[in-house]
CSV table of C-alpha atoms in Angstrom, one decimal:
chain,number,residue,atom,x,y,z
A,25,MET,CA,-6.9,12.9,18.1
A,26,ASN,CA,-8.3,16.7,17.8
A,27,TYR,CA,-6.8,19.6,16.1
A,28,ALA,CA,-7.1,22.8,16.4
A,29,ILE,CA,-5.6,24.2,13.0
A,30,LEU,CA,-4.5,27.5,12.8
A,31,ASP,CA,-3.3,30.2,11.2
A,32,VAL,CA,-3.3,34.5,12.4
A,33,GLU,CA,-3.1,38.2,10.5
A,34,THR,CA,-2.0,40.9,12.4
A,35,THR,CA,-1.1,44.3,11.7
A,36,GLY,CA,2.8,44.2,11.9
A,37,GLY,CA,4.8,46.8,14.6
A,38,GLN,CA,7.2,45.7,16.9
A,39,TYR,CA,7.4,42.3,19.4
A,40,ASN,CA,4.7,41.3,20.8
A,41,GLU,CA,3.0,44.3,20.7
A,42,GLU,CA,1.7,42.6,16.5
A,43,GLY,CA,-2.6,42.7,16.9
A,44,ILE,CA,-4.8,40.3,15.5
A,45,ILE,CA,-7.0,41.1,12.3
A,46,GLU,CA,-8.0,37.8,11.3
A,47,ILE,CA,-8.3,34.5,12.8
A,48,ALA,CA,-8.9,31.4,10.7
A,49,VAL,CA,-9.3,27.7,12.9
A,50,TYR,CA,-10.1,24.5,11.8
A,51,ARG,CA,-10.7,22.0,14.0
A,52,PHE,CA,-9.7,18.4,12.8
A,53,ASP,CA,-10.0,14.7,13.8
A,54,GLY,CA,-6.8,13.7,11.6
A,55,GLU,CA,-9.5,12.7,8.9
A,56,LYS,CA,-11.7,15.2,8.4
A,57,ILE,CA,-13.0,19.0,9.7
A,58,THR,CA,-15.3,18.6,12.9
A,59,ASP,CA,-15.8,22.5,13.6
A,60,THR,CA,-14.7,26.3,11.7
A,61,PHE,CA,-14.4,29.8,12.9
A,62,ILE,CA,-13.3,32.7,10.7
A,63,SER,CA,-13.5,36.0,11.8
A,64,LEU,CA,-12.4,39.6,10.7
A,65,VAL,CA,-10.2,40.8,14.6
A,66,ASN,CA,-10.0,45.5,14.8
A,67,PRO,CA,-7.4,45.2,16.6
A,68,GLU,CA,-7.8,48.4,18.1
A,69,LYS,CA,-4.9,49.8,16.6
A,70,GLU,CA,-3.1,50.8,13.2
A,71,ILE,CA,-1.9,48.3,10.7
A,72,SER,CA,1.3,49.1,9.3
A,73,PHE,CA,1.5,49.1,5.1
A,74,PHE,CA,2.8,46.5,4.0
A,75,VAL,CA,0.4,44.2,5.9
A,76,GLN,CA,-2.5,46.4,3.9
A,77,LYS,CA,-0.6,45.0,0.9
A,78,LEU,CA,0.5,41.5,1.6
A,79,THR,CA,-3.2,40.4,3.1
A,80,GLY,CA,-6.0,43.2,1.5
A,81,ILE,CA,-7.1,43.8,5.1
A,82,THR,CA,-7.9,47.7,4.9
A,83,PRO,CA,-8.7,49.6,8.4
A,84,LYS,CA,-12.1,50.0,6.8
A,85,MET,CA,-12.6,46.2,6.8
A,86,VAL,CA,-11.9,45.9,10.4
A,87,LYS,CA,-13.7,48.7,12.1
A,88,THR,CA,-16.8,46.8,12.2
A,89,ALA,CA,-15.7,43.6,12.9
A,90,PRO,CA,-15.7,42.0,16.7
A,91,LYS,CA,-12.8,43.1,19.2
A,92,PHE,CA,-10.9,40.2,21.0
A,93,HIS,CA,-12.5,40.5,23.9
A,94,GLU,CA,-15.3,39.3,21.9
A,95,LEU,CA,-14.3,36.7,20.6
A,96,ALA,CA,-11.8,35.2,22.8
A,97,LYS,CA,-15.0,32.5,24.5
A,98,ARG,CA,-14.9,30.6,21.3
A,99,LEU,CA,-11.9,30.4,20.3
A,100,VAL,CA,-11.6,28.8,24.0
A,101,GLU,CA,-14.6,25.8,22.7
A,102,ILE,CA,-13.2,25.9,19.0
A,103,THR,CA,-9.0,24.6,20.5
A,104,ASP,CA,-10.5,22.4,23.9
A,105,GLU,CA,-8.8,19.0,24.6
A,106,ALA,CA,-7.0,19.8,21.5
A,107,THR,CA,-3.5,20.9,20.3
A,108,ILE,CA,-2.1,23.8,18.3
A,109,VAL,CA,-0.9,23.3,14.9
A,110,ALA,CA,0.1,26.0,12.3
A,111,HIS,CA,2.9,26.7,10.3
A,112,ASN,CA,5.4,28.7,12.2
A,113,VAL,CA,3.6,27.6,15.4
A,114,ASN,CA,5.4,29.6,18.0
A,115,PHE,CA,4.4,33.5,16.3
A,116,ASP,CA,0.9,32.4,15.9
A,117,TYR,CA,0.5,31.4,19.9
A,118,ARG,CA,2.9,33.5,20.9
A,119,VAL,CA,-0.1,36.4,19.1
A,120,ILE,CA,-2.6,34.2,20.7
A,121,ARG,CA,-1.6,33.3,24.3
A,122,THR,CA,-1.0,37.7,24.0
A,123,GLU,CA,-4.3,38.9,23.1
A,124,PHE,CA,-5.5,36.3,26.5
A,125,SER,CA,-2.6,37.5,28.3
A,126,HIS,CA,-4.2,41.3,28.2
A,127,LEU,CA,-7.5,39.4,28.9
A,128,GLY,CA,-6.1,38.7,32.4
A,129,PHE,CA,-6.5,34.8,31.1
A,130,ASP,CA,-3.6,31.7,30.7
A,131,PHE,CA,-4.6,30.6,26.9
A,132,VAL,CA,-2.2,27.2,28.1
A,133,ARG,CA,-2.0,24.6,25.0
A,134,PRO,CA,-0.1,21.8,23.2
A,135,THR,CA,1.2,22.3,20.1
A,136,LEU,CA,2.6,21.1,16.9
A,137,ASP,CA,4.3,23.2,14.0
A,138,THR,CA,4.2,21.6,10.9
A,139,ILE,CA,7.7,23.6,9.0
A,140,ALA,CA,9.5,21.5,11.6
A,141,LEU,CA,7.1,18.2,11.1
A,142,SER,CA,8.0,19.3,7.5
A,143,LYS,CA,11.8,19.0,7.5
A,144,THR,CA,11.8,15.7,9.0
A,145,LEU,CA,8.8,13.9,7.8
A,146,ILE,CA,9.6,15.7,3.8
A,147,PRO,CA,13.2,15.9,4.4
A,148,GLY,CA,15.5,17.6,0.5
A,149,ILE,CA,12.8,20.9,0.0
A,150,PRO,CA,14.5,23.9,-1.1
A,151,SER,CA,12.3,26.2,0.4
A,152,TYR,CA,9.8,25.5,3.9
A,153,SER,CA,6.8,28.2,2.9
A,154,LEU,CA,4.3,27.9,3.3
A,155,GLY,CA,3.4,29.2,-0.9
A,156,LYS,CA,6.3,27.0,-1.9
A,157,LEU,CA,6.4,23.9,-0.3
A,158,CYS,CA,2.2,23.3,-0.6
A,159,SER,CA,3.3,24.0,-4.2
A,160,SER,CA,5.6,21.5,-4.5
A,161,LEU,CA,3.3,19.0,-3.1
A,162,GLY,CA,0.4,19.9,-5.3
A,163,ILE,CA,-1.2,21.2,-2.2
A,164,PRO,CA,-4.1,23.3,-3.5
A,165,LEU,CA,-3.5,27.2,-1.9
A,166,SER,CA,-6.1,29.7,-2.7
A,167,ASP,CA,-6.6,33.1,-1.0
A,168,ARG,CA,-2.6,33.5,0.3
A,169,HIS,CA,-1.9,35.1,2.8
A,170,ARG,CA,-5.5,35.4,4.4
A,171,ALA,CA,-5.8,33.4,7.5
A,172,HIS,CA,-8.6,31.1,5.6
A,173,GLY,CA,-6.3,30.3,3.0
A,174,ASP,CA,-3.5,29.8,5.3
A,175,ALA,CA,-5.0,27.9,7.8
A,176,ARG,CA,-6.8,25.1,5.0
A,177,ALA,CA,-4.0,24.8,3.0
A,178,THR,CA,-2.1,23.7,7.0
A,179,VAL,CA,-5.2,21.2,7.0
A,180,LYS,CA,-4.5,20.0,3.5
A,181,LEU,CA,-0.4,19.5,5.0
A,182,PHE,CA,-1.1,18.5,8.1
A,183,GLN,CA,-2.1,15.2,6.9
A,184,LEU,CA,-0.4,14.9,4.4
A,185,LEU,CA,3.4,14.6,8.0
A,186,LEU,CA,0.0,12.1,9.6
A,187,ASP,CA,0.2,10.3,6.9
A,188,LYS,CA,4.1,10.7,6.4
A,189,ASP,CA,4.5,10.3,10.1
A,190,SER,CA,4.3,6.2,9.9
A,191,GLN,CA,6.1,6.0,13.1
A,192,LYS,CA,3.1,7.7,14.8
A,193,ASN,CA,5.6,10.1,16.7
A,194,ILE,CA,3.0,12.8,16.3
A,195,ILE,CA,0.4,11.1,17.4
A,196,GLN,CA,2.2,10.0,20.6
A,197,THR,CA,3.5,12.7,21.7
A,198,SER,CA,-0.6,14.8,21.6
A,199,ILE,CA,-2.1,11.5,23.0
A,200,LYS,CA,0.7,12.8,26.1
A,201,HIS,CA,-1.2,15.4,27.1
A,202,ILE,CA,-5.0,13.4,27.6
A,203,LYS,CA,-6.5,13.1,30.2
A,204,TYR,CA,-7.1,10.0,31.6
A,205,PRO,CA,-11.0,9.3,33.9
A,206,SER,CA,-11.5,6.2,35.9
A,207,LEU,CA,-11.3,2.4,34.8
A,208,ASN,CA,-14.7,2.6,34.6
A,209,LYS,CA,-16.2,1.2,31.4
A,210,LYS,CA,-13.0,1.9,30.1
A,211,ILE,CA,-14.0,0.1,27.3
A,212,ILE,CA,-17.2,1.6,26.1
A,213,ARG,CA,-15.8,4.8,26.2
A,214,LEU,CA,-13.1,3.5,23.7
A,215,LEU,CA,-15.5,1.8,21.4
A,216,GLU,CA,-18.4,4.5,21.1
A,217,GLU,CA,-16.3,6.3,18.3
A,218,LEU,CA,-14.6,4.3,16.5
A,219,PRO,CA,-16.2,5.0,12.8
A,220,GLN,CA,-17.0,1.7,10.8
A,221,GLU,CA,-15.4,2.0,7.9
A,222,THR,CA,-12.4,1.0,5.9
A,223,GLY,CA,-8.5,1.6,8.2
A,224,VAL,CA,-5.8,1.5,10.2
A,225,PHE,CA,-6.4,1.9,14.8
A,226,TYR,CA,-3.6,2.5,17.3
A,227,PHE,CA,-3.8,0.5,21.4
A,228,HIS,CA,-2.3,3.4,22.7
A,229,ASN,CA,-0.5,3.3,26.5
A,230,LYS,CA,-1.3,5.4,29.1
A,231,GLU,CA,2.6,7.0,27.9
A,232,GLY,CA,0.5,7.4,23.9
A,233,LYS,CA,3.1,4.5,23.3
A,234,ILE,CA,1.2,2.0,20.4
A,235,ILE,CA,1.3,-0.4,21.5
A,236,TYR,CA,-0.7,-2.6,18.8
A,237,ILE,CA,-1.2,-1.9,15.5
A,238,ASP,CA,-4.1,-3.5,12.9
A,239,ASN,CA,-6.6,-3.0,10.1
A,240,ASP,CA,-10.1,-3.9,8.8
A,241,THR,CA,-12.8,-2.9,6.1
A,242,ASN,CA,-14.7,-1.7,10.4
A,243,ILE,CA,-12.4,-0.7,12.5
A,244,SER,CA,-15.2,-0.3,15.0
A,245,ASN,CA,-16.0,-3.5,15.0
A,246,LYS,CA,-12.3,-4.8,14.9
A,247,ALA,CA,-11.5,-3.2,18.1
A,248,ARG,CA,-15.0,-4.4,19.4
A,249,GLN,CA,-13.4,-7.9,18.8
A,250,ILE,CA,-9.8,-8.0,19.8
A,251,LEU,CA,-11.1,-5.7,23.1
A,252,THR,CA,-14.1,-7.7,24.3
A,253,GLY,CA,-12.4,-11.7,23.8
A,254,LYS,CA,-11.5,-13.4,27.5
A,255,GLY,CA,-7.6,-14.5,26.7
A,256,LYS,CA,-5.5,-13.2,28.7
A,257,ARG,CA,-3.2,-11.5,25.5
A,258,THR,CA,-6.8,-9.7,25.7
A,259,ARG,CA,-7.1,-9.1,29.5
A,260,LEU,CA,-3.8,-7.3,29.3
A,261,LEU,CA,-4.6,-6.2,26.7
A,262,GLN,CA,-8.0,-4.2,28.2
A,263,LEU,CA,-5.6,-3.3,31.1
A,264,LYS,CA,-3.0,-1.6,29.3
A,265,THR,CA,-4.9,0.0,26.9
A,266,GLU,CA,-6.2,4.2,27.2
A,267,THR,CA,-7.1,6.0,24.2
A,268,ILE,CA,-7.5,4.1,20.7
A,269,SER,CA,-6.4,6.6,17.1
A,270,TYR,CA,-7.7,5.8,14.5
A,271,GLU,CA,-7.4,6.9,10.2
A,272,ILE,CA,-8.8,6.4,7.3
A,273,THR,CA,-7.6,4.9,4.2
A,274,GLY,CA,-10.4,4.9,2.4
A,275,ASN,CA,-9.8,0.9,-0.1
A,276,TYR,CA,-8.9,-1.7,2.3
A,277,ILE,CA,-5.8,-2.4,0.6
A,278,ILE,CA,-3.8,0.4,1.4
A,279,SER,CA,-4.8,0.1,4.8
A,280,LEU,CA,-3.2,-3.6,5.1
A,281,VAL,CA,0.5,-2.4,3.4
A,282,LYS,CA,0.5,0.3,5.7
A,283,ALA,CA,-0.4,-1.6,9.2
A,284,GLN,CA,2.1,-4.5,8.1
A,285,ASN,CA,5.2,-1.3,7.2
A,286,GLU,CA,3.5,0.4,10.7
A,287,ILE,CA,4.3,-2.6,12.7
A,288,LYS,CA,7.5,-3.1,11.0
A,289,LEU,CA,8.7,0.3,12.4
A,290,ASN,CA,6.8,0.7,15.3
A,291,GLN,CA,7.6,-2.7,16.5
A,292,PRO,CA,4.3,-2.9,18.7
A,293,GLU,CA,4.0,-4.9,22.0
A,294,PHE,CA,1.6,-7.3,20.9
A,295,LYS,CA,0.9,-7.9,17.7
A,296,PRO,CA,-2.3,-9.3,15.2
A,297,ARG,CA,-2.8,-12.8,15.1
A,298,LYS,CA,-2.7,-13.7,11.0
A,299,ASN,CA,-5.9,-14.2,9.5
A,300,LEU,CA,-6.6,-16.8,6.8
A,301,SER,CA,-6.6,-15.5,4.0
A,302,PRO,CA,-10.1,-16.0,1.9
A,303,PHE,CA,-7.7,-17.4,-1.2
A,304,ILE,CA,-8.3,-20.6,-1.3
A,305,TYR,CA,-7.3,-21.7,-4.9
A,306,GLY,CA,-5.0,-19.7,-7.6
A,307,ILE,CA,-4.9,-19.4,-11.2
A,308,PHE,CA,-1.4,-20.9,-12.7
A,309,LYS,CA,0.6,-20.1,-16.3
A,310,GLU,CA,3.5,-22.3,-16.7
A,311,ASN,CA,3.8,-21.4,-19.9
A,312,SER,CA,2.1,-18.6,-22.3
A,313,ASN,CA,1.3,-20.4,-24.9
A,314,GLU,CA,-1.0,-23.1,-22.4
A,315,ASN,CA,-4.7,-21.8,-20.7
A,316,PHE,CA,-4.9,-21.3,-17.5
A,317,THR,CA,-5.2,-24.3,-15.2
A,318,ILE,CA,-5.9,-23.8,-11.7
A,319,PHE,CA,-5.3,-25.1,-8.3
A,320,PRO,CA,-5.1,-25.2,-4.4
A,321,LEU,CA,-3.2,-22.5,-3.1
A,322,ASN,CA,-0.3,-25.1,-0.6
A,323,LYS,CA,3.6,-23.4,1.7
A,324,THR,CA,5.6,-24.5,-1.9
A,325,ASN,CA,2.5,-22.7,-4.9
A,326,LYS,CA,1.1,-19.6,-3.6
A,327,LYS,CA,4.0,-17.1,-4.6
A,328,ARG,CA,3.5,-18.3,-8.3
A,329,ALA,CA,-0.3,-18.0,-8.8
A,330,LEU,CA,-1.1,-15.1,-10.5
A,331,LEU,CA,-4.8,-13.6,-9.3
A,332,ALA,CA,-7.1,-15.9,-6.4
A,333,PHE,CA,-10.1,-16.2,-5.4
A,334,SER,CA,-12.4,-18.3,-3.2
A,335,SER,CA,-13.6,-21.3,-4.2
A,336,TYR,CA,-12.5,-23.3,-7.7
A,337,LYS,CA,-16.4,-22.6,-8.6
A,338,LYS,CA,-15.2,-18.3,-9.1
A,339,ALA,CA,-11.7,-18.6,-10.5
A,340,GLN,CA,-14.0,-21.6,-13.8
A,341,ASN,CA,-16.1,-19.0,-13.4
A,342,PHE,CA,-13.7,-15.7,-14.3
A,343,ILE,CA,-11.1,-17.2,-17.0
A,344,ASN,CA,-14.9,-19.3,-18.7
A,345,GLN,CA,-16.6,-15.8,-18.7
A,346,ASN,CA,-12.9,-14.1,-19.9
A,347,ASN,CA,-12.6,-16.2,-23.0
A,348,LYS,CA,-16.2,-15.6,-24.1
A,349,LYS,CA,-15.3,-12.2,-24.5
A,350,ASP,CA,-12.2,-12.9,-26.0
A,351,TYR,CA,-10.4,-16.2,-26.9
A,352,LEU,CA,-6.4,-15.0,-26.5
A,353,PHE,CA,-7.8,-13.0,-23.5
A,354,SER,CA,-5.6,-15.9,-21.6
A,355,LYS,CA,-2.8,-15.0,-23.3
A,356,ASN,CA,-4.0,-11.5,-23.1
A,357,LEU,CA,-3.9,-11.4,-19.0
A,358,PHE,CA,-0.9,-13.6,-18.7
A,359,LYS,CA,1.4,-10.6,-20.9
A,360,LYS,CA,-0.2,-8.3,-17.9
A,361,ILE,CA,0.5,-10.1,-15.4
A,362,ASN,CA,3.4,-11.8,-16.1
A,363,PRO,CA,6.1,-11.0,-13.8
A,364,GLU,CA,9.4,-11.0,-16.2
A,365,ILE,CA,6.9,-8.4,-17.5
A,366,GLN,CA,5.7,-6.4,-14.5
A,367,LYS,CA,9.9,-5.3,-14.4
A,368,LYS,CA,10.1,-3.9,-17.4
A,369,GLU,CA,7.3,-1.4,-16.5
A,370,LYS,CA,9.7,1.1,-14.9
A,371,TYR,CA,7.2,2.8,-13.0
A,372,VAL,CA,3.6,2.3,-12.3
A,373,LEU,CA,1.1,4.6,-10.0
A,374,LEU,CA,-2.3,2.5,-9.5
A,375,SER,CA,-4.4,5.1,-8.8
A,376,GLY,CA,-8.0,3.6,-6.6
A,377,LYS,CA,-10.2,4.6,-4.1
A,378,GLY,CA,-9.9,8.4,-1.8
A,379,ARG,CA,-10.6,9.3,1.6
A,380,THR,CA,-13.2,11.1,0.7
A,381,LEU,CA,-15.0,11.7,-3.3
A,382,SER,CA,-12.0,14.8,-4.2
A,383,GLU,CA,-8.9,12.3,-3.6
A,384,LYS,CA,-8.0,8.7,-5.5
A,385,SER,CA,-4.7,6.9,-3.5
A,386,PHE,CA,-2.4,5.0,-5.0
A,387,LEU,CA,0.2,2.5,-5.2
A,388,TRP,CA,3.0,3.3,-6.2
A,389,ILE,CA,5.7,0.1,-8.1
A,390,GLU,CA,9.0,0.7,-9.0
A,391,LYS,CA,9.6,-2.3,-11.9
A,392,GLY,CA,7.4,-4.7,-10.5
A,393,VAL,CA,8.1,-3.9,-6.4
A,394,LEU,CA,5.6,-1.2,-4.0
A,395,LYS,CA,7.6,1.2,-3.2
A,396,GLY,CA,5.1,2.6,-1.0
A,397,TYR,CA,1.6,4.8,-1.2
A,398,GLY,CA,-0.5,8.2,-1.2
A,399,TYR,CA,-3.4,10.6,-1.7
A,400,TYR,CA,-4.1,13.4,-4.5
A,401,SER,CA,-6.8,15.4,-4.5
A,402,LEU,CA,-8.4,15.5,-7.9
A,403,HIS,CA,-7.5,18.2,-8.5
A,404,SER,CA,-3.5,17.5,-8.5
A,405,GLN,CA,-2.0,16.6,-11.8
A,406,ILE,CA,0.9,13.6,-10.7
A,407,LYS,CA,2.2,13.6,-13.8
A,408,ASN,CA,5.4,14.7,-12.2
A,409,ILE,CA,7.4,11.9,-11.2
A,410,GLU,CA,9.5,14.3,-8.3
A,411,LYS,CA,6.0,15.0,-7.3
A,412,VAL,CA,4.9,12.1,-6.8
A,413,LYS,CA,7.3,10.4,-4.7
A,414,LYS,CA,7.6,13.2,-2.9
A,415,ILE,CA,3.8,13.0,-1.4
A,416,MET,CA,4.4,8.6,-1.2
A,417,ILE,CA,4.2,7.3,2.1
A,418,PRO,CA,7.3,4.5,1.8
A,419,ALA,CA,5.9,0.6,2.3
A,420,HIS,CA,6.4,-2.4,1.0
A,421,GLY,CA,4.7,-5.3,0.4
A,422,ASN,CA,3.9,-9.6,0.5
A,423,HIS,CA,3.5,-11.7,-1.8
A,424,TYR,CA,-0.6,-11.2,-0.2
A,425,ILE,CA,-0.3,-7.9,-0.5
A,426,SER,CA,0.7,-8.7,-4.8
A,427,LEU,CA,-2.3,-10.9,-5.1
A,428,LEU,CA,-5.3,-8.5,-3.2
A,429,ILE,CA,-3.4,-5.4,-6.2
A,430,ARG,CA,-3.7,-8.0,-8.7
A,431,ASN,CA,-7.1,-9.6,-8.3
A,432,LYS,CA,-8.5,-5.7,-7.6
A,433,LEU,CA,-6.6,-4.4,-10.9
A,434,PHE,CA,-7.5,-7.2,-12.8
A,435,VAL,CA,-10.8,-8.8,-11.1
A,436,ASN,CA,-12.5,-6.2,-9.5
A,437,LYS,CA,-11.5,-3.8,-11.9
A,438,GLY,CA,-10.9,-0.9,-8.9
A,439,LEU,CA,-7.6,-0.3,-9.6
A,440,ASN,CA,-6.7,2.2,-13.0
A,441,LYS,CA,-3.3,1.8,-13.7
A,442,ILE,CA,-0.8,4.0,-14.8
A,443,ILE,CA,2.3,3.7,-17.0
A,444,TYR,CA,5.2,5.7,-17.1
């Protein structure tokens, strides 16, 4: 899915008589910025004193800047087959359309407004102005009231809104505007741009409705397996699927939590087949004074397993190696994993690998129960519980997800625990 996230600064003045003095457009595929266009614009009219003070843009700065007609072609190209996204999009879109109309060109694109989306997906914020909203959510905003600074902050805000949109209304609305080619070579077309990364993917029908949701450590391979089978169910999916969208999550646990919760919310026509758990043996401890015991997992005992492994040997090696380092290892680890101890920890944040090097993902746990997940910038402070809850996507887990979390925390050391 392609979005053109933009912001314009204008001369000010009467309605529909404003001129553009700066424009910034970031083409965004839902995961990363794929193209950028930033330019001052000569409006060929006066800039109000108020706008000069607000933006810092003076007549001298735009005197030698290109005029709008010189930039129009580039603007058409970077927004082609994309949905325009802006904070108060009606203003930006109207101003741009007016400029194009002066050139005799009817500029038409689908639009999304991050103010309206924020009010729906992040209710209860005192102010939805871009500056105050970003401050409330911990989104960095530099060069306020300059097109490139405001547009870049809107990219970060929109990415958070996409994450919070568990029912996928944003994507489903956007897909309705896509024109589909013929069904010839459809499967190849659907699969050719999918990434070989960890995340969640969605099959959509021609109306944009989600008909299938799944997750994997390799989106491309998993989608290929599903769409190239020969069963009756696969044939139906092949026939009904017109678009595939996806979201990179950065790690498998987040992708699993996200997929399972969004399946419950969206109730797609087709459900993923249940995958066999890689866990065969579990580590148990019935009494805090005894050593760990290892048993095969079954329907009756799997919810009591503290940790789980794909073989008996791996489970035994884990115990032996740690007992060599710490003779009180069994007792100490049980204290950390014991569900009763976890329930006494009111708020816990588990941070792990994010989607990029500049961010971390997190799982939010209250009294031992998973309540949500999200992402935060490495430059952000997340010590404030209220701020965490504002950026968190509500979600719930199950015993399998709990095992994955504990294994990642205590066996693979892939999560960092912060107790509030």
